[in-house]
């Protein structure tokens, strides 16, 4: 592969080690929240508004009479249960408007799915029946569904806020430069793109179990969450239960995609009601419930303009976003569009930059983080716009990109919006992808088909993404007014027998941390990866951590493990030198052995050092016994993975059906710890991005009812729809961390949607089609073809 | 996820099932493979008071040579159809259509009788049996009667079966060597057809439409046009005549009509009509 690869210290790093996690998960041994057996637990049933916007009056009396029902509460009944409303940890501007968000709405329901009452029953079935017995009287208010209409404030979601516009956030370092660039431009494009709402649809729906201790006022909270540590803090804040009395455990978690990076009403309700009733309380989300009760992703209208010179070199980008917040602000709702705010110039060296985003309330399920969170939206806009510019300038889409790439010798690259890209080398990745797909032959085949008048239109779509991963340097988060830091903690303990425990503050839900962290330890300490146990996702076991999201775990959490290993080796070296009676400098550490230079028979394995550290019979003066180290790592910068994705589609002109024929991706996530895991992330990510382009949409009617509330209507693809992925990679290590890693969990999703949509528009360009909204359903594509034909007549 | 409360009766024979239907009347629903009924119950869109489970009536699970017809027991699973050698020889379209129903899990549980009796206009097998000119056998307290497929589908999710009748057998003609086609237009492999067209050319040409109205439909205008000597393309232009397709997330009424015409033309061309 392309040539910047750094040789790994051992053969462990970079090997395709099978995932340690899988045998248990594949044989049904994994224990998810709903699998937990908790004697005496009561079940919650949530009564959810069936109307998007209404004043509600609720009578729980009939539910109380139902068999097996222990208690039932309206929002008003629970007002004294809360020390604070549900949290939003990211007030993006000083004057951001935020509605009070109670776990159970009192008075007004603001979206279909808003909780208006809660019942507690002896069984899940009884809770479900009791939900139906609760009487809810709806005094309907107008729904506010359309984002642009909502921004006009004719109907308000929250009367008391006086507006639907929560905030406007701007980033225009040099307004004059932008104006000048557009005034002097030889070419401009102005595009409007719609990011439809998506339902995260993790394979495991959410669930929570709260078990109170009989004495001491302590609570163990099991939740299907990505963020046990953050959840613990927020549970304390919302319920008033002291933080040190709360233990949060995330057992096996079946996916999250950002949707479990949140603090939900059901979690705080389960804790509050376990406290109130003195019994374990549990809840498992139903699939169709998840469609409205779990946050949704995306939901933006994007206006992007490019100014370019005669050769197509882009001189300015100007972006205006409307972001659909939904009815309330969840944990990081307002900040999601801003995670893309710095990346609307993509991989291109664009000197003038202007970005503005207005967050708008609607009477729909709140939005929040969903795989890529802000960055797929940014990539989509710039990559679609670059194709539009290629058409405008009259050059090939690959060529317009080459003309604008940030040059390799410009790294570390200071971008106009103010980031420093750590490393990058874009040309080789694009060249490799074009070579793999056979770009010239495809263009020739496309020309032949067009010549022949074929109605099976061939399209080729390129997208080239860059993302910022490794969330995040704490001081940068401070500048964005984010309510937490971005560090990560790790402890590495070599036990007396030489086995190793790693405690990590990251919280995996499918990523394979146990495998990857074991490989890092194996590499650093020279031990067998199977001799490493990774402990995580339990706030009593791993008290320090900031959890898993934003492709941060390896670049931040893995780096913490790496540094902790280095501290362990340093201490072990001191002990070994002491016992071998040599100077530390005379010891060489490799393959798990401290070897005296020049004396092959004098060596001490790290396992022996660990035992000596445990015995403490003969340690250097003043040294503490034991061989362990803790590190909290705060990264100095983000990491900036990138990649070239190419989709090849065939569009049936008669029916509008799009068939994804091929998908090529050349990703660069720096050095790879485990290519098997990297490929798995890329496969899943690509399909999730393709799904946004072709299938998935949280579709609402004008009254705010979700029309795609089941998996029969919300089209999550299956293996049958997946293309055969043609993958390769380049390696441009990150200088931000010692392993040179960047992160890859969101890459595929970020690259895929624009590649597919560019391919569809490319296929249909001879018919006059210039844009199609996602998802490109057959109906929508057929309609676009028809409209273009009519316009041409 | 959790259905409303219901009573459960397991029928040990067809006669027991019919008796149970007689006893419980409108309150009862038959349970075969459960792949249409149970999801509706879990969403509480269906709340039958009694389920009469006929899933273990193995004597109604067969694919037999019956002279110039093939007789299929109502409890024959889609997987049995899609792997049947007899169907491969004598009625390959039915085998192919069964292979396109749902996903492997559905095909291993779902039954042809359940699919036909559910009378979903979006299902694949009803249209196939309609195009083939099949016959359905119903058994009630007073014995058996035969119902032509063309008479069977009476309304949205409604069939000619009486409340105390059990569909026991489906008969389709042997059509070895006949041209046929099934055009299923959907977005994911596992989905119902947005529109589907079944065509079989056995002397005359039978054409049936999926999801073009409240019931599975014969495309009679197309059949008449073909009988009158029209070309496939000409006949296909009449595919949506007399239909009343609905609009949903996947298609407007107009798009469905368009698809019916395009898919019918393709079906007729593939069937060699």
XYZ file of C-alpha atoms in Angstrom, chain A residues 252-686:
435
model
C -23.644 -6.252 26.740
C -24.986 -3.447 24.579
C -26.292 -4.269 21.115
C -25.316 -1.200 19.179
C -26.036 2.452 19.693
C -24.865 4.542 16.724
C -25.077 7.561 19.012
C -28.662 6.932 20.068
C -27.458 5.598 23.409
C -25.203 8.612 23.936
C -27.992 10.152 25.909
C -29.853 10.490 29.159
C -33.419 9.403 28.660
C -36.629 9.903 30.562
C -37.015 6.156 31.076
C -33.636 5.944 32.836
C -34.360 8.703 35.315
C -37.934 7.451 35.783
C -36.720 3.959 36.625
C -34.384 5.376 39.259
C -36.942 7.780 40.686
C -39.621 5.101 40.909
C -37.276 2.486 42.375
C -36.556 5.054 45.047
C -40.217 5.879 45.537
C -41.446 2.273 45.613
C -38.402 0.627 47.208
C -38.372 -2.179 44.627
C -36.385 -2.973 41.509
C -37.885 -1.292 38.473
C -37.278 -2.194 34.851
C -38.246 -1.310 31.323
C -37.421 -2.676 27.890
C -38.194 -0.615 24.855
C -40.413 -2.061 22.153
C -39.241 -1.737 18.556
C -42.075 0.492 17.410
C -41.766 2.467 20.655
C -38.079 3.051 19.811
C -39.087 4.725 16.568
C -40.541 7.669 18.494
C -38.967 7.368 21.973
C -35.295 7.178 21.017
C -33.609 10.174 19.451
C -33.487 10.429 15.683
C -30.517 11.493 13.594
C -29.791 14.122 10.922
C -32.743 16.402 10.073
C -31.216 19.399 8.321
C -31.831 21.658 5.379
C -28.503 22.730 3.944
C -27.747 25.676 1.695
C -24.211 25.552 0.373
C -22.553 27.946 -2.064
C -19.140 27.654 -3.633
C -17.134 30.369 -5.354
C -14.424 29.225 -7.759
C -11.970 30.670 -10.221
C -11.974 29.871 -13.924
C -10.057 26.640 -13.397
C -12.478 25.433 -10.769
C -10.253 26.190 -7.799
C -12.643 26.916 -4.947
C -12.069 30.249 -3.254
C -14.910 30.345 -0.751
C -17.611 28.214 0.799
C -20.707 29.620 2.436
C -23.123 27.396 4.352
C -26.463 28.156 5.946
C -28.124 25.346 7.901
C -31.476 24.818 9.461
C -31.244 22.036 12.015
C -34.344 20.189 13.185
C -33.951 19.850 16.953
C -37.307 18.182 17.508
C -39.465 19.126 20.458
C -36.811 19.209 23.186
C -33.072 19.383 23.660
C -31.654 16.020 24.596
C -28.119 15.564 25.934
C -26.134 17.056 23.023
C -28.901 17.939 20.535
C -27.887 21.542 19.796
C -24.227 20.700 19.216
C -24.654 17.956 16.640
C -24.749 20.220 13.557
C -21.721 22.036 14.935
C -19.598 18.885 14.911
C -19.689 19.417 11.178
C -19.397 23.193 11.306
C -15.648 23.134 10.768
C -15.656 20.636 7.931
C -17.780 22.137 5.166
C -14.647 22.754 3.118
C -14.009 19.007 3.166
C -10.588 17.925 1.951
C -10.160 21.081 -0.087
C -7.922 24.041 0.494
C -10.568 26.756 0.591
C -9.341 30.064 1.990
C -12.625 31.848 2.752
C -15.243 30.260 4.979
C -18.642 31.134 6.318
C -20.933 28.896 8.320
C -24.146 29.552 10.150
C -26.629 27.192 11.716
C -30.032 27.900 13.226
C -31.483 25.216 15.478
C -35.264 25.002 15.243
C -37.867 23.280 17.394
C -40.526 21.122 15.728
C -43.230 18.896 17.173
C -41.253 15.748 16.500
C -38.999 13.347 18.391
C -35.806 15.139 19.492
C -32.755 14.678 17.297
C -29.260 14.000 18.585
C -26.080 12.124 17.739
C -26.281 9.526 14.998
C -23.270 7.806 13.454
C -21.035 10.594 12.192
C -23.063 13.311 13.927
C -22.671 16.509 11.901
C -19.794 15.209 9.802
C -21.836 13.099 7.355
C -24.009 16.143 6.774
C -20.968 18.346 6.109
C -19.383 15.778 3.823
C -22.616 15.282 1.939
C -23.007 18.992 1.271
C -19.460 19.678 0.106
C -19.168 16.475 -1.923
C -22.485 16.984 -3.688
C -21.564 20.630 -4.292
C -18.161 19.665 -5.722
C -19.937 17.485 -8.262
C -22.217 20.384 -9.113
C -19.137 22.563 -9.533
C -17.516 19.956 -11.793
C -20.566 20.186 -14.055
C -20.480 23.982 -13.908
C -16.773 24.159 -14.763
C -16.979 21.303 -17.221
C -14.366 18.995 -15.752
C -14.490 15.445 -14.467
C -15.545 15.021 -10.803
C -12.219 13.353 -10.025
C -10.311 16.211 -11.591
C -12.204 18.952 -9.745
C -11.221 17.226 -6.519
C -7.558 16.919 -7.473
C -7.430 20.617 -8.297
C -8.672 21.489 -4.840
C -7.093 18.941 -2.481
C -5.164 20.280 0.472
C -1.642 19.551 -0.768
C 0.284 16.866 1.047
C 3.086 19.259 1.971
C 0.603 21.566 3.713
C 0.149 19.255 6.715
C -0.243 19.988 9.542
C -2.832 22.128 7.795
C -4.488 25.140 9.406
C -7.985 25.321 7.955
C -9.923 28.512 7.380
C -12.501 27.661 10.066
C -9.682 27.176 12.554
C -8.756 23.507 12.899
C -5.322 22.004 12.471
C -5.533 18.832 10.354
C -2.928 16.525 11.835
C -1.907 14.626 8.706
C -3.221 13.808 5.274
C -2.225 12.553 1.849
C -5.271 12.637 -0.359
C -4.110 12.070 -3.926
C -2.953 8.467 -3.436
C -6.249 7.394 -1.860
C -8.254 8.844 -4.741
C -5.882 7.389 -7.316
C -6.151 3.949 -5.745
C -9.956 4.076 -5.601
C -10.160 5.160 -9.245
C -7.803 2.372 -10.209
C -9.774 -0.250 -8.273
C -13.088 0.750 -9.760
C -11.653 0.988 -13.268
C -12.766 4.558 -13.649
C -11.803 5.122 -17.273
C -13.489 1.891 -18.411
C -16.639 2.797 -16.492
C -16.778 6.195 -18.154
C -16.356 4.505 -21.519
C -19.142 2.020 -20.744
C -21.321 4.904 -19.592
C -20.702 6.718 -22.886
C -21.534 3.553 -24.862
C -24.817 3.104 -23.023
C -25.764 6.727 -23.516
C -24.935 6.422 -27.170
C -27.124 3.335 -27.524
C -30.127 4.989 -25.887
C -30.215 2.399 -23.117
C -32.720 3.024 -20.318
C -30.388 1.306 -17.843
C -28.350 4.351 -16.924
C -24.901 3.825 -15.458
C -23.650 6.290 -12.863
C -20.361 6.693 -11.047
C -20.195 8.768 -7.870
C -17.125 9.894 -5.990
C -16.988 11.194 -2.484
C -13.885 12.096 -0.561
C -14.364 12.681 3.144
C -12.334 13.912 6.047
C -13.658 13.738 9.580
C -12.513 14.944 12.932
C -12.243 12.037 15.350
C -10.731 11.411 18.703
C -13.204 13.594 20.602
C -11.736 15.599 22.052
C -9.177 18.051 23.438
C -10.875 19.340 26.598
C -9.871 22.935 25.985
C -11.449 22.822 22.521
C -14.653 21.477 24.040
C -14.495 24.359 26.501
C -14.354 26.826 23.625
C -17.513 25.196 22.202
C -19.237 25.470 25.584
C -19.568 21.682 25.841
C -20.442 20.525 29.350
C -17.648 17.978 29.788
C -14.014 17.293 28.994
C -12.705 14.983 26.322
C -10.013 13.018 28.169
C -10.008 9.299 28.772
C -8.686 7.141 31.602
C -6.977 3.762 31.657
C -5.437 1.566 34.287
C -3.124 -1.314 33.500
C -2.402 -3.845 36.270
C 0.006 -6.718 35.930
C -1.277 -9.276 38.430
C 1.059 -11.455 40.544
C 0.720 -14.373 38.105
C 1.596 -12.214 35.131
C -1.939 -11.869 33.842
C -2.979 -8.329 32.978
C -6.109 -6.371 33.743
C -6.943 -3.255 31.837
C -9.548 -0.882 33.158
C -10.869 1.504 30.546
C -13.256 4.409 30.754
C -14.522 3.745 27.268
C -17.730 1.742 27.009
C -17.959 -0.580 24.004
C -21.241 -1.554 22.401
C -20.008 -3.575 19.466
C -16.637 -2.024 18.617
C -14.370 -4.766 19.954
C -12.481 -2.804 22.590
C -11.647 -5.933 24.554
C -9.739 -7.262 21.575
C -8.073 -4.034 20.545
C -7.037 -2.990 24.045
C -5.615 -6.490 24.617
C -3.579 -6.095 21.451
C -2.182 -2.758 22.607
C -1.161 -4.300 25.923
C 0.278 -7.338 24.180
C 2.301 -5.053 21.966
C 3.604 -2.868 24.759
C 4.163 -5.481 27.513
C 5.071 -8.432 25.327
C 2.347 -10.643 26.787
C -0.168 -12.946 25.117
C -3.355 -11.026 24.182
C -5.321 -13.845 25.799
C -3.594 -13.044 29.072
C -5.213 -9.618 29.088
C -8.665 -8.961 30.507
C -10.365 -5.672 29.733
C -12.755 -4.334 32.370
C -15.215 -1.668 31.384
C -18.709 -0.236 31.505
C -19.183 -0.439 35.270
C -18.699 2.778 37.202
C -17.596 0.913 40.334
C -14.967 -1.065 38.426
C -13.948 1.756 36.124
C -14.742 4.943 38.006
C -13.126 7.353 35.570
C -14.202 7.632 32.000
C -16.037 9.547 29.350
C -17.367 6.594 27.393
C -17.674 5.779 23.704
C -18.849 7.978 20.845
C -17.400 10.156 18.106
C -14.752 7.638 16.979
C -12.889 8.542 20.151
C -12.230 5.234 21.832
C -9.022 4.103 20.159
C -7.457 7.516 19.542
C -8.161 8.699 23.089
C -8.976 5.653 25.250
C -6.572 3.334 23.448
C -3.853 5.925 23.737
C -4.490 6.114 27.483
C -3.958 2.339 27.616
C -0.749 2.753 25.612
C 0.583 5.383 28.018
C -0.416 3.323 31.067
C 1.559 0.418 29.604
C 4.566 2.693 29.193
C 4.332 3.670 32.860
C 4.116 0.022 33.849
C 7.178 -0.778 31.755
C 9.063 2.140 33.299
C 8.358 0.913 36.825
C 9.103 -2.682 35.863
C 12.384 -1.553 34.361
C 13.384 0.071 37.659
C 12.521 -3.116 39.558
C 14.270 -5.366 37.048
C 17.386 -3.190 37.070
C 17.389 -3.303 40.846
C 17.083 -7.066 41.004
C 19.500 -7.732 38.160
C 21.870 -5.205 39.699
C 22.411 -3.230 36.526
C 21.684 0.324 35.496
C 18.264 0.873 33.884
C 19.949 2.074 30.710
C 21.600 -1.317 30.394
C 18.255 -3.074 30.090
C 16.568 -3.650 26.798
C 12.858 -4.498 26.870
C 11.443 -6.575 24.098
C 9.160 -9.578 23.801
C 8.192 -9.192 27.448
C 11.805 -9.610 28.666
C 14.136 -7.160 30.357
C 17.430 -8.194 28.883
C 20.830 -7.009 30.055
C 22.619 -5.686 27.020
C 25.520 -7.901 26.075
C 24.604 -10.658 28.555
C 22.135 -12.997 26.874
C 21.718 -15.174 29.979
C 20.712 -12.309 32.248
C 17.081 -11.431 31.748
C 13.848 -11.076 33.653
C 10.401 -11.484 32.136
C 7.804 -8.897 33.026
C 5.701 -11.581 34.696
C 8.566 -12.221 37.136
C 8.873 -8.506 37.734
C 5.154 -8.390 38.531
C 5.539 -11.183 41.059
C 8.476 -9.396 42.662
C 6.414 -6.203 42.761
C 3.682 -8.170 44.541
C 6.083 -9.806 47.013
C 7.748 -6.470 47.734
C 10.580 -8.360 49.367
C 13.260 -6.630 47.375
C 12.148 -3.408 45.762
C 14.156 -0.258 45.269
C 14.172 2.032 48.284
C 10.879 3.940 48.627
C 9.071 2.167 45.774
C 5.400 1.241 46.286
C 4.586 -2.445 45.854
C 2.518 -3.635 42.915
C 2.853 -3.209 39.188
C 0.100 -1.017 37.871
C -0.367 2.418 36.429
C -3.226 4.766 35.759
C -3.232 7.381 33.045
C -5.706 10.055 32.097
C -4.985 11.205 28.567
C -6.278 14.464 27.202
C -5.489 14.566 23.488
C -3.710 17.637 22.136
C -5.752 17.626 18.938
C -8.436 15.789 17.023
C -7.434 13.186 14.466
C -8.428 13.530 10.826
C -9.081 10.250 9.002
C -10.046 10.452 5.363
C -10.932 8.301 2.417
C -12.105 8.029 -1.144
C -15.390 6.242 -1.817
C -16.808 5.402 -5.218
C -20.268 4.037 -5.907
C -21.399 2.569 -9.207
C -25.145 2.451 -9.776
C -27.559 1.496 -12.475
C -30.810 3.419 -12.653
C -33.831 1.989 -14.449
C -35.319 4.933 -16.297
C -38.728 3.281 -16.554
C -39.227 2.498 -12.873
C -36.754 4.759 -11.092
C -35.165 1.796 -9.398
C -31.543 2.281 -8.315
C -29.282 -0.715 -8.144
C -25.947 -0.369 -6.374
C -23.656 -2.385 -8.605
C -20.323 -1.797 -6.912
C -18.821 0.016 -3.967
C -15.133 0.828 -3.651
C -13.632 2.444 -0.561
C -10.057 3.390 0.179
C -9.966 4.581 3.765
C -7.095 5.985 5.768
C -7.478 5.771 9.534
C -3.761 5.953 10.199
C -2.148 2.856 11.623
C -4.547 -0.025 12.106
C -4.540 -1.989 15.331
C -6.732 -4.767 13.905
C -7.644 -4.665 10.199
C -10.437 -7.191 10.754
C -12.185 -4.765 13.088
C -11.456 -1.845 10.772
C -13.067 -3.669 7.858
C -16.080 -4.586 9.964
C -16.545 -0.935 10.887
C -16.168 0.122 7.264
C -18.654 -2.511 6.019
C -21.325 -1.556 8.521
C -20.651 2.125 8.105
C -20.947 2.014 4.344
